[in-house]
Amino acid sequence: MASGKGQAFLDKFAEVSAKIGNQVHLRSLRDGFATIMPIYILAGIAVLINNVVFPLFLTGDGLAAAQYWGNAITQGTLSFAAILLCGVIGYCFAQNKRFGNAIACLVVSVCCLVIMFPQAVNTAVSNLTYAVSAGETGAATQTLEAVDIASTLGIAEDASVTTAATGVISTTNTGANGLFAGIIVSLVATTIFIKISSVEKLKINLGEGVPPAVGKSFNVMIPLLFTLSIFALVAALLHGIWGTNLMDIIATCVSAPLKDVMNAGPLAVIVIYTVANLLFCLGIHQSTISGVLAEPILTVLIVENMAFYAAGEAIPADHYMNMQIVNSFALIGGSGCTFMLLLDTFLFSKNKASRDIAKLSILPGIFNINEPVIYGYPIVYNVALMVPFVILPDIFIAVTYGLTCMGWISPCVVQAPWTTPPVLSALFSTGMDWRAAIWQVIEIAIGMAVWLPFMKVSERAQAKQLEEMQNAA
C-alpha cells in the first residue's frame, strides 16, 4: 500500500473519479443502458440465429419464413431502441433526482423525442401504384416500375427518385441512429419538467378523494404541457427558419464526433479503461468511470453493428471499436482478465490461501464475475497484481482492434451476454468466426504468461509479511 504523498494522491484521485461517476446525469445514463441491456442481448441472439443458424438448414421461402421470427424481434428492439432508451433514461434520472413522479418523466421524455422527429420523411420510390380511375371507388390499380418513372420524368434510369412521406416515423430516428438524440432529449426534457414541476402555483391538487394515479397526473399536467410546448416550439423554429430538425443536428454535431473519438484508434478506450481498472484496484468499481464515459458510446456502436448485420450490410471501419471488443476480448474472466490468474494459481501456485480463493472463484470467473478474486485474493491495493490487472485489458483492446482492421478476425456484430464464457463469447460476438475463438485462446495463453511472474512476486511478498508478523509475535 502506498504511503505519504502517494497515498494522499491516490485518495484524491479516487475521490474525484467517484464524483464523476456519481454525477446524476452520467449515472442516469449508465442506469438507463443497464436497464435495457437484456433487450440488446435478445436482439443479438435473434440476429445470430437469423444470419448463422437458419441458413445452415433452410433456403429460399423456408428461410425467409423462419427469419420472420428474428426480424420481428429486431423490429421490436433495435428499430425501437432510441424511444426505449429515451423513456428509461428519463425514468432513471427522475429516480436519481428523487422526483416523486418518475413515470411522468418517462412519458415526457418519449413525447418530447417524438415531437423532435421530422414530420415528413424522404423515401426512395422504386415502384408507384396508382388507381386507374381516380374518381371510381375500388378502381383497379396499376404499378409503374422504377424505369418507367424515370422515363416519365425525363431523368436517367439510375437516378434516385424520392418523395416526402407524411404521417410516418422513420426507423432511422427510432432505432440505433437515434440513440444519441434519445439520450440528450431525455436528460434535457426531464430536467425542464422537474424544474417546472417544483413551482407550487402550477400544481393542480384534486384532494385526497381521487385515486393516486389520477391525482399525480393532474399534479404535473401544467408542467407537462409547458415542457412539450417548449420542445414543439424548438422543432417548429428549426424547421421554419433553418429547414432542419434536431435529429439531423445531433447526428452531425454530437453523435458523429463522439463516435470518431472512440474510433480514432483504440487510444481513447484504452485511456478510459486504464483509469477504470486502476480505480478498481483502489476499491472503486470500474463501472464508475467506464460505465459512464465509454460504455454508452461503445454500446451504440455495437447496436448499430447488429442493425448492419441484420440487414446483410458490411460493417463500416469506423464501427470496429465497440463494446463487444471490450467485453469479449479485454475482460476475459471479468475486469483485468483475472481468469488467467486463476489458471496460473491452479497450475503453479503453492500458496494454500491463494489456491483456496481460486477454487471458490473459478466458477464465477468462467462467467466473467470476478469480485471474489479482486477482493479475496486480493488484487485491491496489491501493488504486484495491480500491474497486469491494468495493462492486460489495454493490450488486448489494442491488438484485437488491430486484428479486426487487418481483416484477420471479423468485426463484432452481436452483443453477446457479458456472462458468456471464453471462446463462446468470441464466436457469438463475431458471428461464429472461428479465427476470433483461436485469438481468444491465444489471449488466455498470453494472459497467463503475463500474470505468472506478478503472481510469484505477490506470493513472495505475502510470505515475507507472514514471516515478519510471526517474528514480531
GROMACS .gro file of C-alpha atoms in nm:
model
  473
    1MET     CA    1   0.000   0.000   0.000
    2ALA     CA    2   0.124   0.346  -0.083
    3SER     CA    3   0.209   0.588   0.195
    4GLY     CA    4   0.258   0.960   0.249
    5LYS     CA    5   0.213   1.180  -0.054
    6GLY     CA    6   0.150   0.880  -0.279
    7GLN     CA    7  -0.141   0.767  -0.063
    8ALA     CA    8  -0.281   1.120  -0.050
    9PHE     CA    9  -0.270   1.137  -0.431
   10LEU     CA   10  -0.446   0.803  -0.467
   11ASP     CA   11  -0.716   0.907  -0.220
   12LYS     CA   12  -0.774   1.236  -0.404
   13PHE     CA   13  -0.775   1.058  -0.740
   14ALA     CA   14  -1.034   0.809  -0.615
   15GLU     CA   15  -1.246   1.087  -0.467
   16VAL     CA   16  -1.255   1.290  -0.791
   17SER     CA   17  -1.326   0.980  -1.000
   18ALA     CA   18  -1.611   0.875  -0.770
   19LYS     CA   19  -1.766   1.223  -0.801
   20ILE     CA   20  -1.751   1.199  -1.181
   21GLY     CA   21  -1.908   0.855  -1.180
   22ASN     CA   22  -2.184   0.962  -0.941
   23GLN     CA   23  -2.278   1.278  -1.132
   24VAL     CA   24  -2.654   1.245  -1.165
   25HIS     CA   25  -2.677   1.280  -1.545
   26LEU     CA   26  -2.396   1.034  -1.611
   27ARG     CA   27  -2.528   0.792  -1.350
   28SER     CA   28  -2.875   0.806  -1.508
   29LEU     CA   29  -2.720   0.735  -1.847
   30ARG     CA   30  -2.539   0.432  -1.710
   31ASP     CA   31  -2.852   0.307  -1.531
   32GLY     CA   32  -3.063   0.351  -1.844
   33PHE     CA   33  -2.830   0.143  -2.061
   34ALA     CA   34  -2.804  -0.123  -1.791
   35THR     CA   35  -3.184  -0.145  -1.767
   36ILE     CA   36  -3.243  -0.216  -2.136
   37MET     CA   37  -2.930  -0.426  -2.187
   38PRO     CA   38  -3.135  -0.752  -2.195
   39ILE     CA   39  -3.320  -0.615  -2.498
   40TYR     CA   40  -2.994  -0.568  -2.688
   41ILE     CA   41  -2.879  -0.915  -2.588
   42LEU     CA   42  -3.206  -1.066  -2.713
   43ALA     CA   43  -3.165  -0.873  -3.039
   44GLY     CA   44  -2.811  -1.008  -3.072
   45ILE     CA   45  -2.927  -1.365  -3.021
   46ALA     CA   46  -3.205  -1.319  -3.280
   47VAL     CA   47  -2.965  -1.167  -3.533
   48LEU     CA   48  -2.717  -1.451  -3.479
   49ILE     CA   49  -2.983  -1.721  -3.525
   50ASN     CA   50  -3.130  -1.547  -3.830
   51ASN     CA   51  -2.798  -1.498  -4.008
   52VAL     CA   52  -2.598  -1.803  -3.895
   53VAL     CA   53  -2.823  -2.084  -3.769
   54PHE     CA   54  -3.125  -2.073  -4.004
   55PRO     CA   55  -2.915  -2.056  -4.326
   56LEU     CA   56  -2.745  -2.383  -4.226
   57PHE     CA   57  -3.055  -2.590  -4.300
   58LEU     CA   58  -3.303  -2.361  -4.475
   59THR     CA   59  -3.310  -2.184  -4.812
   60GLY     CA   60  -3.549  -1.980  -5.025
   61ASP     CA   61  -3.903  -1.925  -4.898
   62GLY     CA   62  -3.843  -2.151  -4.597
   63LEU     CA   63  -3.550  -1.938  -4.485
   64ALA     CA   64  -3.749  -1.618  -4.534
   65ALA     CA   65  -4.038  -1.759  -4.331
   66ALA     CA   66  -3.810  -1.865  -4.045
   67GLN     CA   67  -3.626  -1.533  -4.045
   68TYR     CA   68  -3.956  -1.353  -3.989
   69TRP     CA   69  -3.913  -1.452  -3.623
   70GLY     CA   70  -3.577  -1.279  -3.589
   71ASN     CA   71  -3.687  -0.981  -3.796
   72ALA     CA   72  -3.987  -0.934  -3.565
   73ILE     CA   73  -3.756  -0.927  -3.262
   74THR     CA   74  -3.521  -0.684  -3.439
   75GLN     CA   75  -3.814  -0.458  -3.522
   76GLY     CA   76  -3.929  -0.454  -3.160
   77THR     CA   77  -3.582  -0.396  -3.015
   78LEU     CA   78  -3.317  -0.244  -3.243
   79SER     CA   79  -3.566  -0.048  -3.455
   80PHE     CA   80  -3.726   0.093  -3.140
   81ALA     CA   81  -3.411   0.135  -2.930
   82ALA     CA   82  -3.399   0.517  -2.924
   83ILE     CA   83  -3.752   0.552  -2.788
   84LEU     CA   84  -3.699   0.278  -2.530
   85LEU     CA   85  -3.372   0.426  -2.409
   86CYS     CA   86  -3.513   0.779  -2.402
   87GLY     CA   87  -3.801   0.678  -2.176
   88VAL     CA   88  -3.590   0.463  -1.946
   89ILE     CA   89  -3.321   0.730  -1.901
   90GLY     CA   90  -3.590   0.985  -1.819
   91TYR     CA   91  -3.727   0.747  -1.557
   92CYS     CA   92  -3.382   0.673  -1.411
   93PHE     CA   93  -3.297   1.044  -1.399
   94ALA     CA   94  -3.617   1.114  -1.205
   95GLN     CA   95  -3.535   0.832  -0.965
   96ASN     CA   96  -3.182   0.958  -0.911
   97LYS     CA   97  -3.316   1.309  -0.852
   98ARG     CA   98  -3.571   1.159  -0.610
   99PHE     CA   99  -3.858   1.314  -0.805
  100GLY     CA  100  -4.193   1.184  -0.682
  101ASN     CA  101  -4.349   1.103  -1.021
  102ALA     CA  102  -4.084   0.917  -1.218
  103ILE     CA  103  -4.332   0.757  -1.458
  104ALA     CA  104  -4.438   1.104  -1.574
  105CYS     CA  105  -4.076   1.173  -1.667
  106LEU     CA  106  -4.076   0.861  -1.884
  107VAL     CA  107  -4.388   0.987  -2.064
  108VAL     CA  108  -4.244   1.338  -2.107
  109SER     CA  109  -3.915   1.204  -2.245
  110VAL     CA  110  -4.078   0.984  -2.508
  111CYS     CA  111  -4.326   1.254  -2.613
  112CYS     CA  112  -4.051   1.515  -2.649
  113LEU     CA  113  -3.838   1.282  -2.858
  114VAL     CA  114  -4.125   1.209  -3.098
  115ILE     CA  115  -4.202   1.583  -3.115
  116MET     CA  116  -3.848   1.643  -3.240
  117PHE     CA  117  -3.882   1.388  -3.522
  118PRO     CA  118  -3.929   1.539  -3.871
  119GLN     CA  119  -4.293   1.538  -3.978
  120ALA     CA  120  -4.207   1.430  -4.333
  121VAL     CA  121  -3.965   1.154  -4.429
  122ASN     CA  122  -3.785   1.146  -4.764
  123THR     CA  123  -3.801   0.795  -4.907
  124ALA     CA  124  -3.684   0.641  -5.233
  125VAL     CA  125  -3.951   0.542  -5.483
  126SER     CA  126  -3.890   0.212  -5.664
  127ASN     CA  127  -4.244   0.131  -5.779
  128LEU     CA  128  -4.553   0.353  -5.794
  129THR     CA  129  -4.901   0.204  -5.759
  130TYR     CA  130  -5.198   0.420  -5.858
  131ALA     CA  131  -5.571   0.384  -5.931
  132VAL     CA  132  -5.660   0.351  -6.299
  133SER     CA  133  -5.971   0.565  -6.243
  134ALA     CA  134  -5.915   0.828  -5.979
  135GLY     CA  135  -6.286   0.902  -5.934
  136GLU     CA  136  -6.406   0.542  -5.910
  137THR     CA  137  -6.424   0.376  -5.570
  138GLY     CA  138  -6.250   0.040  -5.570
  139ALA     CA  139  -6.095   0.102  -5.912
  140ALA     CA  140  -5.826  -0.134  -6.036
  141THR     CA  141  -5.467  -0.035  -5.970
  142GLN     CA  142  -5.162  -0.030  -6.189
  143THR     CA  143  -4.796  -0.038  -6.087
  144LEU     CA  144  -4.542   0.182  -6.258
  145GLU     CA  145  -4.190   0.037  -6.245
  146ALA     CA  146  -3.888   0.247  -6.146
  147VAL     CA  147  -3.759   0.255  -6.507
  148ASP     CA  148  -4.094   0.387  -6.629
  149ILE     CA  149  -4.099   0.651  -6.356
  150ALA     CA  150  -3.757   0.773  -6.468
  151SER     CA  151  -3.869   0.776  -6.833
  152THR     CA  152  -4.184   0.973  -6.748
  153LEU     CA  153  -3.986   1.229  -6.551
  154GLY     CA  154  -3.719   1.252  -6.820
  155ILE     CA  155  -3.430   1.153  -6.591
  156ALA     CA  156  -3.163   0.886  -6.602
  157GLU     CA  157  -3.281   0.533  -6.522
  158ASP     CA  158  -3.032   0.502  -6.236
  159ALA     CA  159  -3.124   0.837  -6.084
  160SER     CA  160  -3.275   0.838  -5.737
  161VAL     CA  161  -3.645   0.924  -5.722
  162THR     CA  162  -3.762   1.029  -5.377
  163THR     CA  163  -4.082   1.153  -5.224
  164ALA     CA  164  -4.167   1.317  -4.892
  165ALA     CA  165  -4.394   1.081  -4.698
  166THR     CA  166  -4.605   1.229  -4.419
  167GLY     CA  167  -4.779   1.054  -4.133
  168VAL     CA  168  -4.485   0.814  -4.083
  169ILE     CA  169  -4.188   0.787  -3.849
  170SER     CA  170  -3.858   0.658  -3.985
  171THR     CA  171  -3.682   0.376  -3.802
  172THR     CA  172  -3.364   0.570  -3.877
  173ASN     CA  173  -3.475   0.802  -3.596
  174THR     CA  174  -3.633   0.544  -3.366
  175GLY     CA  175  -3.353   0.290  -3.398
  176ALA     CA  176  -2.979   0.287  -3.334
  177ASN     CA  177  -2.914   0.609  -3.526
  178GLY     CA  178  -3.144   0.796  -3.291
  179LEU     CA  179  -2.985   0.679  -2.966
  180PHE     CA  180  -2.783   0.995  -2.906
  181ALA     CA  181  -3.090   1.208  -2.970
  182GLY     CA  182  -3.283   0.993  -2.724
  183ILE     CA  183  -3.015   1.042  -2.460
  184ILE     CA  184  -2.997   1.419  -2.500
  185VAL     CA  185  -3.372   1.478  -2.527
  186SER     CA  186  -3.449   1.260  -2.223
  187LEU     CA  187  -3.200   1.441  -1.998
  188VAL     CA  188  -3.299   1.790  -2.116
  189ALA     CA  189  -3.674   1.725  -2.116
  190THR     CA  190  -3.672   1.564  -1.772
  191THR     CA  191  -3.459   1.843  -1.628
  192ILE     CA  192  -3.701   2.108  -1.760
  193PHE     CA  193  -4.005   1.909  -1.647
  194ILE     CA  194  -3.874   1.858  -1.293
  195LYS     CA  195  -3.776   2.225  -1.268
  196ILE     CA  196  -4.122   2.348  -1.377
  197SER     CA  197  -4.291   2.089  -1.152
  198SER     CA  198  -4.121   2.247  -0.850
  199VAL     CA  199  -4.335   2.562  -0.895
  200GLU     CA  200  -4.618   2.515  -0.648
  201LYS     CA  201  -4.858   2.751  -0.828
  202LEU     CA  202  -4.856   2.525  -1.134
  203LYS     CA  203  -4.973   2.219  -0.945
  204ILE     CA  204  -5.336   2.105  -0.960
  205ASN     CA  205  -5.435   1.937  -0.633
  206LEU     CA  206  -5.758   1.737  -0.656
  207GLY     CA  207  -5.754   1.648  -0.288
  208GLU     CA  208  -5.746   1.308  -0.121
  209GLY     CA  209  -6.070   1.170  -0.262
  210VAL     CA  210  -5.926   1.066  -0.601
  211PRO     CA  211  -5.714   0.765  -0.698
  212PRO     CA  212  -5.338   0.833  -0.650
  213ALA     CA  213  -5.258   0.784  -1.021
  214VAL     CA  214  -5.521   1.041  -1.120
  215GLY     CA  215  -5.403   1.285  -0.856
  216LYS     CA  216  -5.041   1.256  -0.970
  217SER     CA  217  -5.130   1.307  -1.336
  218PHE     CA  218  -5.324   1.627  -1.262
  219ASN     CA  219  -5.047   1.743  -1.030
  220VAL     CA  220  -4.799   1.754  -1.320
  221MET     CA  221  -5.040   1.837  -1.601
  222ILE     CA  222  -4.939   2.202  -1.645
  223PRO     CA  223  -4.561   2.132  -1.619
  224LEU     CA  224  -4.607   1.854  -1.876
  225LEU     CA  225  -4.792   2.086  -2.115
  226PHE     CA  226  -4.526   2.354  -2.077
  227THR     CA  227  -4.241   2.107  -2.140
  228LEU     CA  228  -4.399   1.957  -2.452
  229SER     CA  229  -4.482   2.305  -2.582
  230ILE     CA  230  -4.121   2.417  -2.541
  231PHE     CA  231  -3.993   2.124  -2.747
  232ALA     CA  232  -4.264   2.175  -3.009
  233LEU     CA  233  -4.161   2.541  -3.039
  234VAL     CA  234  -3.797   2.442  -3.086
  235ALA     CA  235  -3.898   2.188  -3.353
  236ALA     CA  236  -4.108   2.450  -3.535
  237LEU     CA  237  -3.829   2.710  -3.528
  238LEU     CA  238  -3.570   2.463  -3.656
  239HIS     CA  239  -3.800   2.359  -3.940
  240GLY     CA  240  -3.936   2.702  -4.029
  241ILE     CA  241  -3.618   2.910  -4.009
  242TRP     CA  242  -3.335   2.670  -4.085
  243GLY     CA  243  -3.516   2.387  -4.264
  244THR     CA  244  -3.369   2.122  -4.039
  245ASN     CA  245  -3.455   1.916  -3.731
  246LEU     CA  246  -3.293   1.820  -3.404
  247MET     CA  247  -3.224   1.463  -3.518
  248ASP     CA  248  -3.003   1.579  -3.805
  249ILE     CA  249  -2.828   1.837  -3.585
  250ILE     CA  250  -2.745   1.582  -3.315
  251ALA     CA  251  -2.629   1.326  -3.572
  252THR     CA  252  -2.391   1.579  -3.726
  253CYS     CA  253  -2.270   1.774  -3.423
  254VAL     CA  254  -2.283   1.520  -3.138
  255SER     CA  255  -2.301   1.154  -3.233
  256ALA     CA  256  -2.056   1.166  -3.523
  257PRO     CA  257  -1.778   1.344  -3.323
  258LEU     CA  258  -1.822   1.112  -3.023
  259LYS     CA  259  -1.803   0.805  -3.245
  260ASP     CA  260  -1.496   0.950  -3.415
  261VAL     CA  261  -1.325   0.987  -3.077
  262MET     CA  262  -1.382   0.620  -2.996
  263ASN     CA  263  -1.278   0.505  -3.342
  264ALA     CA  264  -0.970   0.720  -3.395
  265GLY     CA  265  -0.775   0.409  -3.296
  266PRO     CA  266  -0.816   0.242  -2.958
  267LEU     CA  267  -0.639   0.517  -2.760
  268ALA     CA  268  -0.946   0.681  -2.603
  269VAL     CA  269  -1.091   0.345  -2.495
  270ILE     CA  270  -0.756   0.235  -2.354
  271VAL     CA  271  -0.717   0.555  -2.151
  272ILE     CA  272  -1.066   0.521  -2.003
  273TYR     CA  273  -1.024   0.154  -1.911
  274THR     CA  274  -0.677   0.217  -1.769
  275VAL     CA  275  -0.824   0.469  -1.528
  276ALA     CA  276  -1.126   0.248  -1.459
  277ASN     CA  277  -0.920  -0.062  -1.376
  278LEU     CA  278  -0.679   0.141  -1.167
  279LEU     CA  279  -0.978   0.261  -0.965
  280PHE     CA  280  -1.090  -0.099  -0.921
  281CYS     CA  281  -0.750  -0.170  -0.765
  282LEU     CA  282  -0.828   0.106  -0.516
  283GLY     CA  283  -1.161  -0.050  -0.425
  284ILE     CA  284  -1.390   0.155  -0.653
  285HIS     CA  285  -1.578  -0.047  -0.915
  286GLN     CA  286  -1.451   0.019  -1.268
  287SER     CA  287  -1.801   0.089  -1.399
  288THR     CA  288  -1.789   0.418  -1.207
  289ILE     CA  289  -1.572   0.553  -1.491
  290SER     CA  290  -1.606   0.317  -1.787
  291GLY     CA  291  -1.979   0.279  -1.735
  292VAL     CA  292  -2.043   0.649  -1.781
  293LEU     CA  293  -1.766   0.764  -2.017
  294ALA     CA  294  -1.714   0.477  -2.261
  295GLU     CA  295  -1.986   0.213  -2.244
  296PRO     CA  296  -2.279   0.426  -2.369
  297ILE     CA  297  -2.094   0.527  -2.687
  298LEU     CA  298  -1.944   0.183  -2.742
  299THR     CA  299  -2.285   0.023  -2.687
  300VAL     CA  300  -2.439   0.250  -2.951
  301LEU     CA  301  -2.172   0.128  -3.194
  302ILE     CA  302  -2.237  -0.242  -3.133
  303VAL     CA  303  -2.613  -0.184  -3.156
  304GLU     CA  304  -2.561  -0.020  -3.494
  305ASN     CA  305  -2.340  -0.312  -3.596
  306MET     CA  306  -2.622  -0.552  -3.513
  307ALA     CA  307  -2.853  -0.348  -3.735
  308PHE     CA  308  -2.600  -0.358  -4.020
  309TYR     CA  309  -2.551  -0.732  -3.975
  310ALA     CA  310  -2.927  -0.800  -3.960
  311ALA     CA  311  -2.968  -0.609  -4.289
  312GLY     CA  312  -2.685  -0.802  -4.454
  313GLU     CA  313  -2.469  -0.491  -4.487
  314ALA     CA  314  -2.091  -0.467  -4.440
  315ILE     CA  315  -1.968  -0.330  -4.108
  316PRO     CA  316  -1.805   0.013  -4.162
  317ALA     CA  317  -1.447   0.051  -4.040
  318ASP     CA  318  -1.546   0.330  -3.802
  319HIS     CA  319  -1.754   0.074  -3.610
  320TYR     CA  320  -1.475  -0.177  -3.547
  321MET     CA  321  -1.421  -0.042  -3.196
  322ASN     CA  322  -1.731  -0.118  -2.991
  323MET     CA  323  -1.849  -0.254  -2.658
  324GLN     CA  324  -1.820  -0.616  -2.760
  325ILE     CA  325  -1.447  -0.593  -2.831
  326VAL     CA  326  -1.407  -0.490  -2.468
  327ASN     CA  327  -1.647  -0.748  -2.322
  328SER     CA  328  -1.532  -1.049  -2.526
  329PHE     CA  329  -1.160  -0.985  -2.571
  330ALA     CA  330  -1.046  -0.747  -2.295
  331LEU     CA  331  -1.249  -0.864  -1.993
  332ILE     CA  332  -1.190  -1.239  -2.004
  333GLY     CA  333  -1.296  -1.359  -1.662
  334GLY     CA  334  -1.400  -1.006  -1.573
  335SER     CA  335  -1.211  -0.681  -1.525
  336GLY     CA  336  -0.835  -0.725  -1.551
  337CYS     CA  337  -0.864  -1.066  -1.722
  338THR     CA  338  -0.838  -1.246  -1.388
  339PHE     CA  339  -0.944  -1.579  -1.542
  340MET     CA  340  -0.579  -1.625  -1.642
  341LEU     CA  341  -0.465  -1.553  -1.286
  342LEU     CA  342  -0.691  -1.831  -1.162
  343LEU     CA  343  -0.546  -2.076  -1.415
  344ASP     CA  344  -0.192  -1.979  -1.308
  345THR     CA  345  -0.289  -2.033  -0.946
  346PHE     CA  346  -0.413  -2.387  -1.012
  347LEU     CA  347  -0.108  -2.479  -1.220
  348PHE     CA  348   0.181  -2.302  -1.049
  349SER     CA  349   0.086  -2.166  -0.706
  350LYS     CA  350   0.193  -2.335  -0.383
  351ASN     CA  351   0.015  -2.082  -0.163
  352LYS     CA  352  -0.274  -2.256   0.013
  353ALA     CA  353  -0.473  -1.936   0.069
  354SER     CA  354  -0.446  -1.838  -0.299
  355ARG     CA  355  -0.548  -2.185  -0.414
  356ASP     CA  356  -0.849  -2.183  -0.179
  357ILE     CA  357  -0.961  -1.846  -0.321
  358ALA     CA  358  -0.910  -1.979  -0.675
  359LYS     CA  359  -1.129  -2.283  -0.602
  360LEU     CA  360  -1.408  -2.053  -0.486
  361SER     CA  361  -1.360  -1.809  -0.773
  362ILE     CA  362  -1.316  -2.030  -1.078
  363LEU     CA  363  -1.686  -2.099  -1.144
  364PRO     CA  364  -1.790  -1.732  -1.125
  365GLY     CA  365  -1.475  -1.647  -1.321
  366ILE     CA  366  -1.580  -1.868  -1.612
  367PHE     CA  367  -1.887  -1.644  -1.639
  368ASN     CA  368  -1.679  -1.323  -1.608
  369ILE     CA  369  -1.771  -1.248  -1.246
  370ASN     CA  370  -1.450  -1.175  -1.060
  371GLU     CA  371  -1.531  -0.979  -0.744
  372PRO     CA  372  -1.426  -1.284  -0.533
  373VAL     CA  373  -1.078  -1.262  -0.690
  374ILE     CA  374  -1.048  -0.884  -0.667
  375TYR     CA  375  -1.142  -0.863  -0.300
  376GLY     CA  376  -1.044  -1.212  -0.186
  377TYR     CA  377  -0.707  -1.282  -0.350
  378PRO     CA  378  -0.678  -0.979  -0.308
  379ILE     CA  379  -0.595  -0.753  -0.601
  380VAL     CA  380  -0.717  -0.439  -0.425
  381TYR     CA  381  -0.411  -0.245  -0.300
  382ASN     CA  382  -0.185  -0.535  -0.403
  383VAL     CA  383   0.079  -0.345  -0.600
  384ALA     CA  384   0.227  -0.655  -0.765
  385LEU     CA  385  -0.107  -0.772  -0.904
  386MET     CA  386  -0.226  -0.424  -0.996
  387VAL     CA  387   0.018  -0.410  -1.289
  388PRO     CA  388  -0.121  -0.698  -1.502
  389PHE     CA  389  -0.475  -0.613  -1.391
  390VAL     CA  390  -0.441  -0.270  -1.555
  391ILE     CA  391  -0.220  -0.340  -1.857
  392LEU     CA  392  -0.365  -0.669  -1.990
  393PRO     CA  393  -0.701  -0.525  -2.098
  394ASP     CA  394  -0.518  -0.236  -2.268
  395ILE     CA  395  -0.301  -0.479  -2.466
  396PHE     CA  396  -0.597  -0.691  -2.572
  397ILE     CA  397  -0.809  -0.391  -2.676
  398ALA     CA  398  -0.528  -0.259  -2.896
  399VAL     CA  399  -0.435  -0.594  -3.054
  400THR     CA  400  -0.793  -0.708  -3.114
  401TYR     CA  401  -0.876  -0.378  -3.279
  402GLY     CA  402  -0.564  -0.413  -3.497
  403LEU     CA  403  -0.653  -0.769  -3.597
  404THR     CA  404  -1.003  -0.654  -3.691
  405CYS     CA  405  -0.867  -0.370  -3.904
  406MET     CA  406  -0.634  -0.611  -4.083
  407GLY     CA  407  -0.923  -0.848  -4.154
  408TRP     CA  408  -0.768  -1.133  -3.955
  409ILE     CA  409  -1.081  -1.161  -3.741
  410SER     CA  410  -1.433  -1.047  -3.819
  411PRO     CA  411  -1.578  -0.731  -3.661
  412CYS     CA  412  -1.804  -0.779  -3.360
  413VAL     CA  413  -2.164  -0.783  -3.482
  414VAL     CA  414  -2.358  -0.932  -3.190
  415GLN     CA  415  -2.391  -0.812  -2.834
  416ALA     CA  416  -2.345  -1.140  -2.651
  417PRO     CA  417  -2.436  -1.160  -2.280
  418TRP     CA  418  -2.139  -1.038  -2.075
  419THR     CA  419  -2.155  -1.363  -1.875
  420THR     CA  420  -2.083  -1.575  -2.186
  421PRO     CA  421  -1.777  -1.797  -2.114
  422PRO     CA  422  -1.449  -1.757  -2.305
  423VAL     CA  423  -1.429  -1.894  -2.662
  424LEU     CA  424  -1.809  -1.895  -2.687
  425SER     CA  425  -1.814  -1.520  -2.638
  426ALA     CA  426  -1.564  -1.474  -2.923
  427LEU     CA  427  -1.769  -1.698  -3.153
  428PHE     CA  428  -2.103  -1.537  -3.075
  429SER     CA  429  -1.985  -1.176  -3.089
  430THR     CA  430  -1.821  -1.215  -3.433
  431GLY     CA  431  -2.100  -1.414  -3.598
  432MET     CA  432  -1.926  -1.751  -3.542
  433ASP     CA  433  -1.582  -1.658  -3.676
  434TRP     CA  434  -1.353  -1.945  -3.568
  435ARG     CA  435  -1.047  -1.719  -3.603
  436ALA     CA  436  -1.179  -1.500  -3.321
  437ALA     CA  437  -1.209  -1.806  -3.096
  438ILE     CA  438  -0.848  -1.903  -3.172
  439TRP     CA  439  -0.735  -1.548  -3.093
  440GLN     CA  440  -0.915  -1.563  -2.760
  441VAL     CA  441  -0.736  -1.889  -2.675
  442ILE     CA  442  -0.407  -1.717  -2.763
  443GLU     CA  443  -0.510  -1.428  -2.537
  444ILE     CA  444  -0.560  -1.670  -2.250
  445ALA     CA  445  -0.208  -1.809  -2.303
  446ILE     CA  446  -0.060  -1.457  -2.322
  447GLY     CA  447  -0.253  -1.353  -2.013
  448MET     CA  448  -0.123  -1.650  -1.814
  449ALA     CA  449   0.234  -1.564  -1.917
  450VAL     CA  450   0.188  -1.203  -1.807
  451TRP     CA  451   0.014  -1.284  -1.478
  452LEU     CA  452   0.258  -1.559  -1.368
  453PRO     CA  453   0.564  -1.354  -1.263
  454PHE     CA  454   0.349  -1.097  -1.083
  455MET     CA  455   0.164  -1.375  -0.902
  456LYS     CA  456   0.501  -1.515  -0.786
  457VAL     CA  457   0.612  -1.172  -0.662
  458SER     CA  458   0.284  -1.129  -0.476
  459GLU     CA  459   0.319  -1.468  -0.308
  460ARG     CA  460   0.675  -1.391  -0.200
  461ALA     CA  461   0.558  -1.061  -0.054
  462GLN     CA  462   0.278  -1.235   0.133
  463ALA     CA  463   0.518  -1.497   0.269
  464LYS     CA  464   0.759  -1.227   0.384
  465GLN     CA  465   0.480  -1.033   0.555
  466LEU     CA  466   0.365  -1.351   0.732
  467GLU     CA  467   0.719  -1.423   0.846
  468GLU     CA  468   0.762  -1.072   0.984
  469MET     CA  469   0.434  -1.099   1.170
  470GLN     CA  470   0.537  -1.431   1.325
  471ASN     CA  471   0.876  -1.288   1.428
  472ALA     CA  472   0.708  -0.985   1.580
  473ALA     CA  473   0.478  -1.210   1.780
   0.00000   0.00000   0.00000
